[in-house]
Structures are given as C-alpha cells and as structure tokens.
C-alpha cells in the first residue's frame, strides 16, 4: 500500500520546524512508519546544494537558484520520497514544490509558466496528499527571523519579498483547497496542534476509505 505524503510550507519565521516534529510524532502514534526530510536537502547531494543555496557567500542568478532547488528535489524524490512511499512509509517533507512556486516563481518573479515547465521535468512528479501551510503576519515572522544570530541568504530579503511569497502561498491554497490547508501560528500552540490533528485525522480517514 502506497504511503501518505505530507508537505509542510510557510514563510521564514512562521514556526514550521516545531510543528514538523509534532506531525511526525502524531503520525507515529496513529501507527504509521514515518520519515521526515527537508528541502532543499534531505540527501547527501541535496545537502550540498542546500549549503550553496543558503550561504551568504553565494551569489547566484535567480534561475541558478531555481535549478539548484529542483536538482535537490529530484535527488530527494528518487532517493527518499518515491522509495519510501512505495514501501508504505508516511513521508513528511519540510517544504516541497510549493516553496519554489512561492519563493522563486513569485518572490523572485520568475513566473509560474517557467515554474510549470521545470516541474514537469521531475521524475516521477509526486504530489503531496496533504500540504499544511503555516501562516502568520509578515510583521511577526520578519521580526522573529531578525532575532536570529545570522540570517541566511534568502532570509536576508526585505519584507516586501516575504509579502509576495505569502500571497503566492495564499493563491496556491485557494487553487488547491482540497490539498493545501492554512494553519495560523499566531495563536496558542495547543490550538494550532488541534487544527493540525484535525487535518491529519481527515487524511487518515480518506486513506482508509480508499484502501
Ligand atoms: P527553511 O526551510 O526555512 O529552513 P530553516 O528553518 O532551517 O531556515 O530554509 C529553506 C529556505 O529555502 C527558505 O528560505 C525557503 C527557501 N526555499 C526556496 O526559496 N525555494 C524552494 O524551493 C525551497 C524548497 C526552499
């Protein structure tokens, strides 16, 4: 039986990482074997691309950035996502294709048409069963990132960049309501967790119906 594929998205500083851990634990409690990975990265080669992509010492064209994101993604699909899904493992990915649409497509203004052509190159093109899009006001996320000791290359961008990325995520969520669920993180953590659980329970129920 094919495993479940969950991706997690959101602008920098939204507090995604703690929730990824929670999702993993909850799915395990529900009896699923899980693997958690991240983008860019998640494979030996992908982590090298990540280092290049996020280093403040790197200077690259926006298309180079896009191609490296997808090079990392192809490695992750071939070596981690596809084989684990085939074995029935629940794959949780901290970011996936939606991040490229939001950050490179709209944030860097490359455009969705070019994005679509590169998405079509992925082998195989796997779409998550559920995407949890964490969201909070950019004023809040921006000040959170600002408190880091050192911002990475992408976190260096200004507030308007993140407003564009956030809008892009909203558009994706609107166009794919069945897959993408927006979860606010500017509320009590327990409240956020209740909503995450609700979406995961729905996903598990759908899986049972279809299997
Ligand atoms: P992030 O996932 O936020 O990791 P951390 O929490 O460790 O900072 O960092 C990845 C960065 O890469 C983030 O700024 C978003 C960016 N990114 C893209 O611009 N495009 C992509 O396709 C992906 C996967 C990430």
Short mmCIF file of C-alpha atoms and ligand atoms in Angstrom, two decimals:
data_model
loop_
_atom_site.label_atom_id
_atom_site.label_comp_id
_atom_site.label_asym_id
_atom_site.label_seq_id
_atom_site.Cartn_x
_atom_site.Cartn_y
_atom_site.Cartn_z
CA UNK A 1 0.00 0.00 0.00
CA UNK A 2 1.33 3.43 -1.03
CA UNK A 3 2.38 5.61 1.93
CA UNK A 4 1.00 9.04 2.70
CA UNK A 5 2.91 12.09 1.50
CA UNK A 6 2.65 15.25 3.63
CA UNK A 7 4.44 18.50 2.91
CA UNK A 8 4.84 21.46 5.24
CA UNK A 9 5.17 25.03 3.98
CA UNK A 10 5.22 28.64 5.12
CA UNK A 11 7.28 31.80 5.04
CA UNK A 12 10.51 32.01 7.03
CA UNK A 13 9.95 32.62 10.74
CA UNK A 14 6.44 31.14 10.83
CA UNK A 15 7.46 28.45 13.32
CA UNK A 16 7.25 25.48 10.96
CA UNK A 17 10.00 23.33 12.49
CA UNK A 18 8.37 22.63 15.88
CA UNK A 19 5.17 21.61 14.11
CA UNK A 20 7.03 19.23 11.78
CA UNK A 21 8.20 17.33 14.85
CA UNK A 22 4.65 17.24 16.19
CA UNK A 23 3.26 15.92 12.87
CA UNK A 24 5.87 13.16 12.85
CA UNK A 25 5.08 12.09 16.43
CA UNK A 26 1.32 12.20 15.85
CA UNK A 27 1.52 10.06 12.71
CA UNK A 28 3.68 7.54 14.56
CA UNK A 29 1.12 7.44 17.38
CA UNK A 30 -1.51 6.62 14.76
CA UNK A 31 0.54 3.58 13.74
CA UNK A 32 2.40 4.95 10.71
CA UNK A 33 6.03 4.39 9.97
CA UNK A 34 7.40 7.83 9.09
CA UNK A 35 10.39 9.51 7.52
CA UNK A 36 10.91 13.25 7.82
CA UNK A 37 13.00 15.13 5.33
CA UNK A 38 13.62 18.68 4.18
CA UNK A 39 14.14 20.82 1.12
CA UNK A 40 16.47 21.97 -0.11
CA UNK A 41 18.46 19.00 1.19
CA UNK A 42 17.47 15.60 2.53
CA UNK A 43 20.07 13.62 0.53
CA UNK A 44 23.86 13.72 0.50
CA UNK A 45 23.95 15.70 -2.72
CA UNK A 46 20.90 17.77 -1.79
CA UNK A 47 22.54 18.94 1.44
CA UNK A 48 25.48 20.20 -0.65
CA UNK A 49 23.07 22.16 -2.83
CA UNK A 50 21.41 23.49 0.35
CA UNK A 51 24.74 24.76 1.67
CA UNK A 52 25.36 26.56 -1.63
CA UNK A 53 21.81 27.94 -1.79
CA UNK A 54 21.69 29.32 1.74
CA UNK A 55 25.27 30.53 2.15
CA UNK A 56 25.66 34.28 2.35
CA UNK A 57 28.88 33.85 0.41
CA UNK A 58 26.97 32.56 -2.64
CA UNK A 59 25.99 34.96 -5.39
CA UNK A 60 23.78 33.40 -8.00
CA UNK A 61 21.31 34.22 -10.74
CA UNK A 62 17.67 33.59 -9.80
CA UNK A 63 17.45 30.84 -12.46
CA UNK A 64 20.53 29.17 -10.98
CA UNK A 65 18.78 29.28 -7.60
CA UNK A 66 15.67 27.72 -9.16
CA UNK A 67 17.64 24.97 -10.91
CA UNK A 68 19.52 24.07 -7.74
CA UNK A 69 16.24 23.85 -5.79
CA UNK A 70 14.95 21.43 -8.41
CA UNK A 71 18.21 19.48 -8.60
CA UNK A 72 17.93 18.94 -4.86
CA UNK A 73 14.25 17.98 -5.25
CA UNK A 74 14.94 15.42 -7.99
CA UNK A 75 17.53 13.72 -5.79
CA UNK A 76 15.07 13.69 -2.88
CA UNK A 77 12.24 12.24 -4.98
CA UNK A 78 14.40 9.49 -6.47
CA UNK A 79 16.25 8.51 -3.31
CA UNK A 80 13.87 9.22 -0.45
CA UNK A 81 10.29 10.14 -1.34
CA UNK A 82 9.43 7.58 -4.03
CA UNK A 83 11.10 4.51 -2.44
CA UNK A 84 9.58 5.24 0.98
CA UNK A 85 6.08 5.84 -0.37
CA UNK A 86 6.35 2.56 -2.27
CA UNK A 87 7.11 0.78 0.99
CA UNK A 88 4.06 2.31 2.67
CA UNK A 89 6.05 4.79 4.77
CA UNK A 90 4.49 8.17 5.55
CA UNK A 91 6.84 10.81 4.12
CA UNK A 92 6.84 14.25 5.77
CA UNK A 93 8.74 16.88 3.82
CA UNK A 94 9.66 20.23 5.32
CA UNK A 95 8.98 22.19 2.09
CA UNK A 96 8.39 20.89 -1.45
CA UNK A 97 7.31 22.18 -4.89
CA UNK A 98 5.01 24.90 -3.48
CA UNK A 99 8.07 26.59 -1.95
CA UNK A 100 9.59 27.01 -5.42
CA UNK A 101 6.35 28.41 -6.81
CA UNK A 102 6.12 30.88 -3.92
CA UNK A 103 9.79 31.85 -3.44
CA UNK A 104 11.20 31.61 -6.98
CA UNK A 105 8.03 31.90 -9.06
CA UNK A 106 6.50 34.88 -7.26
CA UNK A 107 9.15 36.06 -4.76
CA UNK A 108 11.93 36.17 -7.39
CA UNK A 109 9.35 36.93 -10.09
CA UNK A 110 10.41 34.13 -12.44
CA UNK A 111 6.76 33.44 -13.23
CA UNK A 112 4.51 30.44 -12.87
CA UNK A 113 4.77 29.40 -16.55
CA UNK A 114 8.52 28.80 -16.31
CA UNK A 115 7.96 27.04 -12.99
CA UNK A 116 5.42 24.71 -14.54
CA UNK A 117 7.81 23.69 -17.29
CA UNK A 118 10.51 22.78 -14.79
CA UNK A 119 8.02 20.98 -12.52
CA UNK A 120 7.11 18.77 -15.49
CA UNK A 121 10.73 17.55 -15.66
CA UNK A 122 10.56 15.84 -12.27
CA UNK A 123 10.72 12.03 -12.41
CA UNK A 124 8.28 10.94 -11.14
CA UNK A 125 6.19 14.01 -10.42
CA UNK A 126 4.75 13.24 -6.99
CA UNK A 127 2.09 15.49 -5.46
CA UNK A 128 1.55 15.52 -1.67
CA UNK A 129 -1.68 14.05 -0.28
CA UNK A 130 -1.78 16.93 2.19
CA UNK A 131 0.10 20.22 2.49
CA UNK A 132 -0.01 22.10 5.77
CA UNK A 133 0.67 25.76 5.10
CA UNK A 134 1.68 27.54 8.30
CA UNK A 135 0.87 31.21 8.32
CA UNK A 136 1.30 34.32 10.45
CA UNK A 137 1.51 38.06 9.74
CA UNK A 138 4.73 39.01 7.96
CA UNK A 139 5.45 41.68 10.60
CA UNK A 140 5.65 38.90 13.17
CA UNK A 141 7.61 36.37 11.10
CA UNK A 142 10.02 39.04 9.88
CA UNK A 143 10.85 40.18 13.41
CA UNK A 144 11.32 36.54 14.51
CA UNK A 145 13.83 35.94 11.73
CA UNK A 146 15.51 39.22 12.63
CA UNK A 147 16.29 37.86 16.10
CA UNK A 148 18.44 35.02 14.60
CA UNK A 149 22.14 35.49 15.11
CA UNK A 150 22.78 35.28 11.37
CA UNK A 151 20.22 35.34 8.57
CA UNK A 152 20.85 33.00 5.63
CA UNK A 153 20.97 34.24 2.02
CA UNK A 154 17.21 34.01 1.45
CA UNK A 155 16.25 35.32 4.91
CA UNK A 156 18.21 38.49 4.02
CA UNK A 157 15.39 39.54 1.68
CA UNK A 158 13.20 42.50 2.64
CA UNK A 159 9.65 42.48 3.97
CA UNK A 160 8.07 43.04 0.56
CA UNK A 161 9.70 39.84 -0.74
CA UNK A 162 8.05 37.84 2.06
CA UNK A 163 4.71 39.57 1.48
CA UNK A 164 4.90 38.39 -2.16
CA UNK A 165 5.81 34.87 -1.06
CA UNK A 166 2.91 34.83 1.41
CA UNK A 167 0.46 36.00 -1.27
CA UNK A 168 1.75 33.28 -3.59
CA UNK A 169 1.10 30.67 -0.91
CA UNK A 170 -2.45 32.02 -0.45
CA UNK A 171 -3.06 31.68 -4.20
CA UNK A 172 -1.81 28.09 -4.18
CA UNK A 173 -4.09 27.32 -1.19
CA UNK A 174 -7.06 28.91 -2.93
CA UNK A 175 -6.46 26.98 -6.16
CA UNK A 176 -5.92 23.66 -4.40
CA UNK A 177 -8.23 23.81 -1.41
CA UNK A 178 -8.54 20.04 -1.21
CA UNK A 179 -4.78 19.58 -0.73
CA UNK A 180 -3.49 22.75 0.95
CA UNK A 181 -4.69 23.69 4.45
CA UNK A 182 -3.75 27.02 6.02
CA UNK A 183 -2.92 26.88 9.73
CA UNK A 184 -2.26 30.07 11.68
CA UNK A 185 0.62 30.00 14.13
CA UNK A 186 -0.09 33.34 15.83
CA UNK A 187 -2.34 31.63 18.39
CA UNK A 188 -1.81 29.24 21.31
CA UNK A 189 0.33 26.28 20.36
CA UNK A 190 -2.37 23.89 21.65
CA UNK A 191 -4.92 25.48 19.34
CA UNK A 192 -2.56 25.10 16.38
CA UNK A 193 -1.97 21.45 17.32
CA UNK A 194 -5.71 20.73 17.49
CA UNK A 195 -6.11 22.01 13.95
CA UNK A 196 -3.10 20.02 12.70
CA UNK A 197 -4.58 16.87 14.29
CA UNK A 198 -7.94 17.51 12.62
CA UNK A 199 -6.33 17.68 9.17
CA UNK A 200 -4.18 14.61 9.81
CA UNK A 201 -7.21 12.65 11.06
CA UNK A 202 -9.13 13.61 7.90
CA UNK A 203 -6.23 12.47 5.76
CA UNK A 204 -6.00 9.14 7.58
CA UNK A 205 -9.77 8.64 7.25
CA UNK A 206 -9.60 9.30 3.49
CA UNK A 207 -6.75 6.85 3.18
CA UNK A 208 -8.82 4.16 4.94
CA UNK A 209 -11.76 4.78 2.61
CA UNK A 210 -9.56 4.48 -0.47
CA UNK A 211 -7.58 1.41 0.57
P1 LIG B 1 13.94 26.63 5.80
O1 LIG B 1 13.12 25.50 5.29
O2 LIG B 1 13.21 27.81 6.30
O3 LIG B 1 14.93 26.03 6.82
P2 LIG B 1 15.36 26.65 8.21
O4 LIG B 1 14.10 26.56 9.02
O5 LIG B 1 16.44 25.72 8.61
O6 LIG B 1 15.82 28.05 7.91
O7 LIG B 1 15.02 27.16 4.74
C1 LIG B 1 14.98 26.95 3.42
C2 LIG B 1 14.98 28.25 2.66
O8 LIG B 1 14.95 27.93 1.28
C3 LIG B 1 13.77 29.14 2.94
O9 LIG B 1 14.18 30.49 2.97
C4 LIG B 1 12.90 28.92 1.72
C5 LIG B 1 13.89 28.61 0.64
N1 LIG B 1 13.36 27.76 -0.45
C6 LIG B 1 13.14 28.33 -1.69
O10 LIG B 1 13.37 29.54 -1.88
N2 LIG B 1 12.67 27.55 -2.70
C7 LIG B 1 12.43 26.22 -2.55
O11 LIG B 1 12.01 25.54 -3.50
C8 LIG B 1 12.68 25.64 -1.26
C9 LIG B 1 12.43 24.18 -1.04
C10 LIG B 1 13.14 26.45 -0.24
#
